mmCIF file of N, CA and C in Angstrom:
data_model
loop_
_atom_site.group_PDB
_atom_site.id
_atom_site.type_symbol
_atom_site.label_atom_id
_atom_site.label_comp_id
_atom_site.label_asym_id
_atom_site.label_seq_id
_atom_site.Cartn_x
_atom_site.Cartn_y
_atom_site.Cartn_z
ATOM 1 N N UNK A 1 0.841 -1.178 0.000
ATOM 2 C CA UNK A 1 0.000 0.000 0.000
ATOM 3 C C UNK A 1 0.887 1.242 0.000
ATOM 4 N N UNK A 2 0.598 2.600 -0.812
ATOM 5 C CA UNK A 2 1.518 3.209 -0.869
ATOM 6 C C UNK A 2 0.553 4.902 -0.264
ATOM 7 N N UNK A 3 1.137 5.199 0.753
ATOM 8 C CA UNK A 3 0.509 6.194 1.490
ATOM 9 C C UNK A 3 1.301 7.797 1.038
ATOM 10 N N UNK A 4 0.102 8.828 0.821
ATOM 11 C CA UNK A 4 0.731 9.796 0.386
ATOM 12 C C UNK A 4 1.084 10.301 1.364
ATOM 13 N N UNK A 5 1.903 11.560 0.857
ATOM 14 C CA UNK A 5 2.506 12.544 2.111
ATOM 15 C C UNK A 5 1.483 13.152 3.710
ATOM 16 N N UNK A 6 0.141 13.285 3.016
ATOM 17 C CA UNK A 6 -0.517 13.690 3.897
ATOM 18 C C UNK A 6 -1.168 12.104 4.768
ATOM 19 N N UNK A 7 -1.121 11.641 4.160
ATOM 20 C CA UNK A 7 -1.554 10.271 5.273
ATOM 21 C C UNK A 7 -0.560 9.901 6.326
ATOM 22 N N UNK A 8 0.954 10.066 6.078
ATOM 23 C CA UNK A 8 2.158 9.998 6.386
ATOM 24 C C UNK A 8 2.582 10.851 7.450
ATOM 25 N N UNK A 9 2.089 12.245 7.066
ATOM 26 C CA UNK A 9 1.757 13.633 7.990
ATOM 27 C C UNK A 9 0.766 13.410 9.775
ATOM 28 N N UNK A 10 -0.474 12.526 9.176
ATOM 29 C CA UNK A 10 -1.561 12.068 10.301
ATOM 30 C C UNK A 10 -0.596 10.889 10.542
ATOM 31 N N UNK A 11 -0.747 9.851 9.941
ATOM 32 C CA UNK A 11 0.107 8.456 11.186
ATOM 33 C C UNK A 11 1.197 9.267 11.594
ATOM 34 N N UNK A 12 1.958 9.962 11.600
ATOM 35 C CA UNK A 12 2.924 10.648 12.354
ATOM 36 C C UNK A 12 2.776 11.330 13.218
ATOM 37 N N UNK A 13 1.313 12.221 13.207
ATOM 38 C CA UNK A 13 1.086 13.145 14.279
ATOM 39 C C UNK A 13 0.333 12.013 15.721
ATOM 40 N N UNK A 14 -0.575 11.112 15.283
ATOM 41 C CA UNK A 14 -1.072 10.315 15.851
ATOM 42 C C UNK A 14 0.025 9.412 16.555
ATOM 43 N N UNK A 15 0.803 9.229 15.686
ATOM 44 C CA UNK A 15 2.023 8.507 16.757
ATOM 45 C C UNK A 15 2.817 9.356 17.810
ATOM 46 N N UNK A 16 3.067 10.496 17.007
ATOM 47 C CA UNK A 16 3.363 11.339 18.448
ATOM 48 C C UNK A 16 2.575 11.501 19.868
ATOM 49 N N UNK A 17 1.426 11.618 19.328
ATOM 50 C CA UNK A 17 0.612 11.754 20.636
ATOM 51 C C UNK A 17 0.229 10.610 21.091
ATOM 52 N N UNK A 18 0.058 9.695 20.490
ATOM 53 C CA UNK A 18 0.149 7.996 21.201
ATOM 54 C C UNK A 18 1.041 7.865 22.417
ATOM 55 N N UNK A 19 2.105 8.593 21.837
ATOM 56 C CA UNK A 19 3.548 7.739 22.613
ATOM 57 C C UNK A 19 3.690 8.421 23.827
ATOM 58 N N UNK A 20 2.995 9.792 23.663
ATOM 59 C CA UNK A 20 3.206 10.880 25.257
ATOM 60 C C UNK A 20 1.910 10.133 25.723
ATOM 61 N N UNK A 21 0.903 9.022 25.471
ATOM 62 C CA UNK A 21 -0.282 8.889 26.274
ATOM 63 C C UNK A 21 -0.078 7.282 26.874
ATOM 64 N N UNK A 22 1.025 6.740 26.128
ATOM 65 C CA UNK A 22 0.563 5.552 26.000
ATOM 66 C C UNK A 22 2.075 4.864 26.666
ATOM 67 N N UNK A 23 2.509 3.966 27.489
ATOM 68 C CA UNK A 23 3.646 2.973 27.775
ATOM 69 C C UNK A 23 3.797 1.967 27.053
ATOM 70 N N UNK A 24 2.802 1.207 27.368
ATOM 71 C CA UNK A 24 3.279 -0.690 27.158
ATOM 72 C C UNK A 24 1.190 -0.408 26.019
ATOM 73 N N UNK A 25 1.595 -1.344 24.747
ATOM 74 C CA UNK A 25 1.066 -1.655 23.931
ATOM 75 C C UNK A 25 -0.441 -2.426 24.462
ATOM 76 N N UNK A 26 -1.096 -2.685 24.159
ATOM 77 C CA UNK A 26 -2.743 -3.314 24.084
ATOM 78 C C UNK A 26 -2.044 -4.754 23.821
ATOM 79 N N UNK A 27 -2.162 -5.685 24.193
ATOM 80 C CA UNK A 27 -2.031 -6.970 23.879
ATOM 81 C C UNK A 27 -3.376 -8.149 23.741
ATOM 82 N N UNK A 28 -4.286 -7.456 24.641
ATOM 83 C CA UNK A 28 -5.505 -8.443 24.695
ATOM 84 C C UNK A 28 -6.857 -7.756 23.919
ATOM 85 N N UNK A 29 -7.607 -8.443 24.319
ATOM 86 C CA UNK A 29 -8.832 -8.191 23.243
ATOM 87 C C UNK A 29 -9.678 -6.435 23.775
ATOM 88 N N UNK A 30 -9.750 -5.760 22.903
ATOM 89 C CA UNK A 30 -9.902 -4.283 23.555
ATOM 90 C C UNK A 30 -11.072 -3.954 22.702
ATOM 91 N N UNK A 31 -11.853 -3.118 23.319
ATOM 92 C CA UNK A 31 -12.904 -2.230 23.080
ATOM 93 C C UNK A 31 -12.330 -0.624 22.864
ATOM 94 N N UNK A 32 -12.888 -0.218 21.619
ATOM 95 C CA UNK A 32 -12.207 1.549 21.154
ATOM 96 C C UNK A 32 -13.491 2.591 21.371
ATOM 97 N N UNK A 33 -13.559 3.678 21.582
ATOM 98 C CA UNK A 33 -14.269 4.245 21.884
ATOM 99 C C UNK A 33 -13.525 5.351 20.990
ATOM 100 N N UNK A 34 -14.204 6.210 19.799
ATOM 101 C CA UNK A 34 -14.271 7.513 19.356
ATOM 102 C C UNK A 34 -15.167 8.467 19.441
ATOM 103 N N UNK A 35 -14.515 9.713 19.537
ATOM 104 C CA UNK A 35 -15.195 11.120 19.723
ATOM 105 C C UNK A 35 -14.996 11.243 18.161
ATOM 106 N N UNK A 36 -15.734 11.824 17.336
ATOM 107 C CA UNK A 36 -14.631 12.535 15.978
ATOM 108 C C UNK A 36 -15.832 13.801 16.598
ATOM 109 N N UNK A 37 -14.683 14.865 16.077
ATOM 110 C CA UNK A 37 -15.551 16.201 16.056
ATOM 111 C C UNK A 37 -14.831 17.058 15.099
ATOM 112 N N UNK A 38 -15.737 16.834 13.410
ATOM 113 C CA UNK A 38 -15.205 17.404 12.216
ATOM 114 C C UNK A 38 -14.750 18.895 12.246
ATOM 115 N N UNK A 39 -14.075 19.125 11.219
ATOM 116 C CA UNK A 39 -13.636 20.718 11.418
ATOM 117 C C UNK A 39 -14.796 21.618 10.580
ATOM 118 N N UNK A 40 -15.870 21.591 10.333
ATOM 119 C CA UNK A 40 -16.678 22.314 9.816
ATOM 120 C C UNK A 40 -18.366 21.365 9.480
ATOM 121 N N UNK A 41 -19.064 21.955 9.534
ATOM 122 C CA UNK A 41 -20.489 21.519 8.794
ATOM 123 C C UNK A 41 -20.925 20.095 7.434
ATOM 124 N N UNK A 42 -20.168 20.246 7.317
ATOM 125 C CA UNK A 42 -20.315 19.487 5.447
ATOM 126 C C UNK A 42 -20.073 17.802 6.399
ATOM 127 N N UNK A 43 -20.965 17.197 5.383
ATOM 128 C CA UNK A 43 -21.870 16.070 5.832
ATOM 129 C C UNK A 43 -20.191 14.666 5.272
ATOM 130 N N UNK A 44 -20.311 14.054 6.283
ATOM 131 C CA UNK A 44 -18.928 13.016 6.488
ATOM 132 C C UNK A 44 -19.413 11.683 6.726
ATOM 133 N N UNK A 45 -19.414 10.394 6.406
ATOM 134 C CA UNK A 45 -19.087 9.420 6.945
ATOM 135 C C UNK A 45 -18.475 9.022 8.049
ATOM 136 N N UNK A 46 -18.586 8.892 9.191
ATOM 137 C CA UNK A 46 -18.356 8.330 10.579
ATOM 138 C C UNK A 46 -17.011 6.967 9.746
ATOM 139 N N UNK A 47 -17.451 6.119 9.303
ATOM 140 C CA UNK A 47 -16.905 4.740 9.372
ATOM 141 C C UNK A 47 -15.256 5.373 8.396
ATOM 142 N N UNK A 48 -15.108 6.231 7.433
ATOM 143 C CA UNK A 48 -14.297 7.002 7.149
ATOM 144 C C UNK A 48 -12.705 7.117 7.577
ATOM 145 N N UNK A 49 -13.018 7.705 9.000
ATOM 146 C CA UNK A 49 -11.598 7.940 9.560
ATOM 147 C C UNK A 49 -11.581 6.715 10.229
ATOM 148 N N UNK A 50 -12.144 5.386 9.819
ATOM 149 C CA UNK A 50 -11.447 4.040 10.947
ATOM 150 C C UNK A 50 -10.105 4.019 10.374
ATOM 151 N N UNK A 51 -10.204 3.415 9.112
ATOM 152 C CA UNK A 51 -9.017 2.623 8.625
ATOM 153 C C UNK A 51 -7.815 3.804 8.714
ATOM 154 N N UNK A 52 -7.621 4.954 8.654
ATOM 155 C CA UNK A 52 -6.497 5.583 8.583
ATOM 156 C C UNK A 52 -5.893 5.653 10.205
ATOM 157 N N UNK A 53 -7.107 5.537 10.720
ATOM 158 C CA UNK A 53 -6.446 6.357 12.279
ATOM 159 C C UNK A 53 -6.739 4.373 12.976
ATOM 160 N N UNK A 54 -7.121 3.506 12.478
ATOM 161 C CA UNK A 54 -6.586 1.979 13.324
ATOM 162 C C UNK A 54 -5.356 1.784 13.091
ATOM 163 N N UNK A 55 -5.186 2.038 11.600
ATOM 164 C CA UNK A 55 -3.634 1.958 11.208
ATOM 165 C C UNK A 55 -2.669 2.773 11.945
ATOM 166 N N UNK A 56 -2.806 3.924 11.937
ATOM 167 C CA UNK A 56 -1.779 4.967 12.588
ATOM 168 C C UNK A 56 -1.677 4.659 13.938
ATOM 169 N N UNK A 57 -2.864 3.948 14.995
ATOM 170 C CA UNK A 57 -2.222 3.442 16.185
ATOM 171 C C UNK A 57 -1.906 2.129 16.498
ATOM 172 N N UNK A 58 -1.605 1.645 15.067
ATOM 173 C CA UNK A 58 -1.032 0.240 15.097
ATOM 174 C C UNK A 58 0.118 0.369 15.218
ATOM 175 N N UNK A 59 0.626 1.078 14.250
ATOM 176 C CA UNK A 59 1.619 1.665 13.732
ATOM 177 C C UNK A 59 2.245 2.199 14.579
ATOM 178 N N UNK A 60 2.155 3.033 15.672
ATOM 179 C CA UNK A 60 2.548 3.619 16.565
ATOM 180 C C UNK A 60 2.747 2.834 18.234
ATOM 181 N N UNK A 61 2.515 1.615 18.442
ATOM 182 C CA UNK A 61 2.429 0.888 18.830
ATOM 183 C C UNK A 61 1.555 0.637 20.103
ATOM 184 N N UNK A 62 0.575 0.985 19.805
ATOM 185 C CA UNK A 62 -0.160 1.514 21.183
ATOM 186 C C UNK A 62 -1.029 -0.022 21.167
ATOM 187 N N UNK A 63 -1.225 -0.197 20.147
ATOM 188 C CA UNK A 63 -1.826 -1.874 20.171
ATOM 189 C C UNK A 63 -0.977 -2.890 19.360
ATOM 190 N N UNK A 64 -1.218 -4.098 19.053
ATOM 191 C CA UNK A 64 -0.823 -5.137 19.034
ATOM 192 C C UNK A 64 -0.600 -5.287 17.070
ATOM 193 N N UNK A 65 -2.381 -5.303 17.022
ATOM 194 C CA UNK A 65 -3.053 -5.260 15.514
ATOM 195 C C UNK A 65 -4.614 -4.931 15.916
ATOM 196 N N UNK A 66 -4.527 -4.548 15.016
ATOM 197 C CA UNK A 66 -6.059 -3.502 14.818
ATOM 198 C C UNK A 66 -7.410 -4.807 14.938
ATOM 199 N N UNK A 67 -7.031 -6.156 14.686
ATOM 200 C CA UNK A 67 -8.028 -7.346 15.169
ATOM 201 C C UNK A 67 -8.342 -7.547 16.241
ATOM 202 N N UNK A 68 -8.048 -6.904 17.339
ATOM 203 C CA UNK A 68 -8.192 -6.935 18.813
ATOM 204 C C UNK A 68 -9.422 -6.390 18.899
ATOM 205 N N UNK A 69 -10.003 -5.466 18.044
ATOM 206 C CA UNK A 69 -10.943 -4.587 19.049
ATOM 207 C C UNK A 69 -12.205 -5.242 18.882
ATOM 208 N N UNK A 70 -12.891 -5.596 19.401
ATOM 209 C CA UNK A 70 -14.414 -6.520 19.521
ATOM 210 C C UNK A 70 -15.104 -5.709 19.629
ATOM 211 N N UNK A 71 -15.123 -4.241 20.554
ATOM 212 C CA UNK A 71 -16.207 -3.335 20.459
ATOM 213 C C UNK A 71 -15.516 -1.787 19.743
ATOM 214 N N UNK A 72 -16.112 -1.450 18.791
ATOM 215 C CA UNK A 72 -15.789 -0.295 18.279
ATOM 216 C C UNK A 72 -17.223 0.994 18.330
ATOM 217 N N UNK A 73 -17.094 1.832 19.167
ATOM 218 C CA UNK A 73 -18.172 3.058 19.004
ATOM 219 C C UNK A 73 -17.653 4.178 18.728
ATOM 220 N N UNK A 74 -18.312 4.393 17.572
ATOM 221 C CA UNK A 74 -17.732 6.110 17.333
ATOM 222 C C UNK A 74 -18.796 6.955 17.363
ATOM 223 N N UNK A 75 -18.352 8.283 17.886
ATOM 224 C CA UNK A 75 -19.683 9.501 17.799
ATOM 225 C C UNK A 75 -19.644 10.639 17.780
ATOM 226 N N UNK A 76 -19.981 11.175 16.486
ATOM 227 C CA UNK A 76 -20.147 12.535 16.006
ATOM 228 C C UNK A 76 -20.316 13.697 17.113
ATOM 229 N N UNK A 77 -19.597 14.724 17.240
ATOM 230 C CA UNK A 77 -19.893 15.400 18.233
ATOM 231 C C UNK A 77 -19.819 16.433 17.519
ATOM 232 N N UNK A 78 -19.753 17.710 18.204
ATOM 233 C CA UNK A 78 -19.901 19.564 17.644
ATOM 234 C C UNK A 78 -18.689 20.112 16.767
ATOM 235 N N UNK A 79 -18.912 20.642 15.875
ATOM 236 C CA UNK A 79 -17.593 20.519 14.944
ATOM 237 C C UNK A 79 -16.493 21.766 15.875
ATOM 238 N N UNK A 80 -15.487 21.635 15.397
ATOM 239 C CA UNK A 80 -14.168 21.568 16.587
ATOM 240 C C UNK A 80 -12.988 22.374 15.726
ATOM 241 N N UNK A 81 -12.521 23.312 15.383
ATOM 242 C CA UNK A 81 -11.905 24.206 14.557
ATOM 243 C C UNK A 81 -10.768 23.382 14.046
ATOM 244 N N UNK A 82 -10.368 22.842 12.823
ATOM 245 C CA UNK A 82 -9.266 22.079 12.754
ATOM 246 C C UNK A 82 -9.830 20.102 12.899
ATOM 247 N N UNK A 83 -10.847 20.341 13.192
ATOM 248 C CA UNK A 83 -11.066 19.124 13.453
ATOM 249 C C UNK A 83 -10.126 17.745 14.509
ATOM 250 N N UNK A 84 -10.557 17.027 15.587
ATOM 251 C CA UNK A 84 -9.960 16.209 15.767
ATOM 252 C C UNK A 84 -10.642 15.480 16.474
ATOM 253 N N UNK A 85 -9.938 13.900 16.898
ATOM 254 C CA UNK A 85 -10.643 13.200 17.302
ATOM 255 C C UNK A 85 -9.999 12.483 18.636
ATOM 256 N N UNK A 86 -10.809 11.888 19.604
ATOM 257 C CA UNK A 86 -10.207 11.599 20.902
ATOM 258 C C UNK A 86 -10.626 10.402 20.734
ATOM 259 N N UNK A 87 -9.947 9.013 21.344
ATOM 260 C CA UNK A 87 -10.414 7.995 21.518
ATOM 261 C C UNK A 87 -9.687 7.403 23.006
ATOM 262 N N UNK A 88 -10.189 6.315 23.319
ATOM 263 C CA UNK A 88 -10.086 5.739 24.846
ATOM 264 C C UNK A 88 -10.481 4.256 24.077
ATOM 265 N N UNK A 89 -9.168 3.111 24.659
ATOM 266 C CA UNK A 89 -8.660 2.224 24.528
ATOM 267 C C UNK A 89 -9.135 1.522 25.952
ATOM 268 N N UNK A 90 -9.894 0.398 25.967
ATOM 269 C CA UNK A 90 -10.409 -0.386 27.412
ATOM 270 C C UNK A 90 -9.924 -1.947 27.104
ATOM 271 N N UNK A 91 -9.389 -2.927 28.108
ATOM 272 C CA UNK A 91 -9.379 -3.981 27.742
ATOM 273 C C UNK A 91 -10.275 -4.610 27.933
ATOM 274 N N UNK A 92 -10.714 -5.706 27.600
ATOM 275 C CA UNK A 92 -12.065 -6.643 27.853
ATOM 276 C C UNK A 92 -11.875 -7.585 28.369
#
């Protein structure tokens, strides 16, 4: 798979902030919880930002592999200048 500069730009920023949140990796079966809160009005797909941002905290090593997670909820919240998104990692 060949990722452009700006995909490269996000798994990088996401790994940075992984690594100031995060120690020792997810190893067991985990439940993900997302906030997304878009940067403006205009109508988005929720399911969208999975695959870039499971990858980027695979990648970053905060989990194992992105097959761990059994419960995934994401939820649209108030749009957020710049857009971003918070998530919380639980084991099961």
């Amino acid at each position: 798979m060949i990722i452009d500069e700006r995909g490269r730009a996000y798994r990088n920023t996401v790994g940075l902030i992984a690594n100031s949140q995060t120690k020792e990796p997810f190893t067991e079966k985990a439940s993900l919880e997302i906030d997304a809160y878009p940067p403006d009005g205009r109508k988005r797909d929720l399911d969208n930002i999975l695959k870039a941002l499971l990858d980027a905290i695979e990648k970053a090593g905060v989990i194992e592999n992105d097959s761990q997670f059994d419960e995934i909820r994401v939820s649209r919240k108030s749009k957020y200048k710049g857009g971003k998104v918070v998530i919380r990692i639980s084991e099961i």
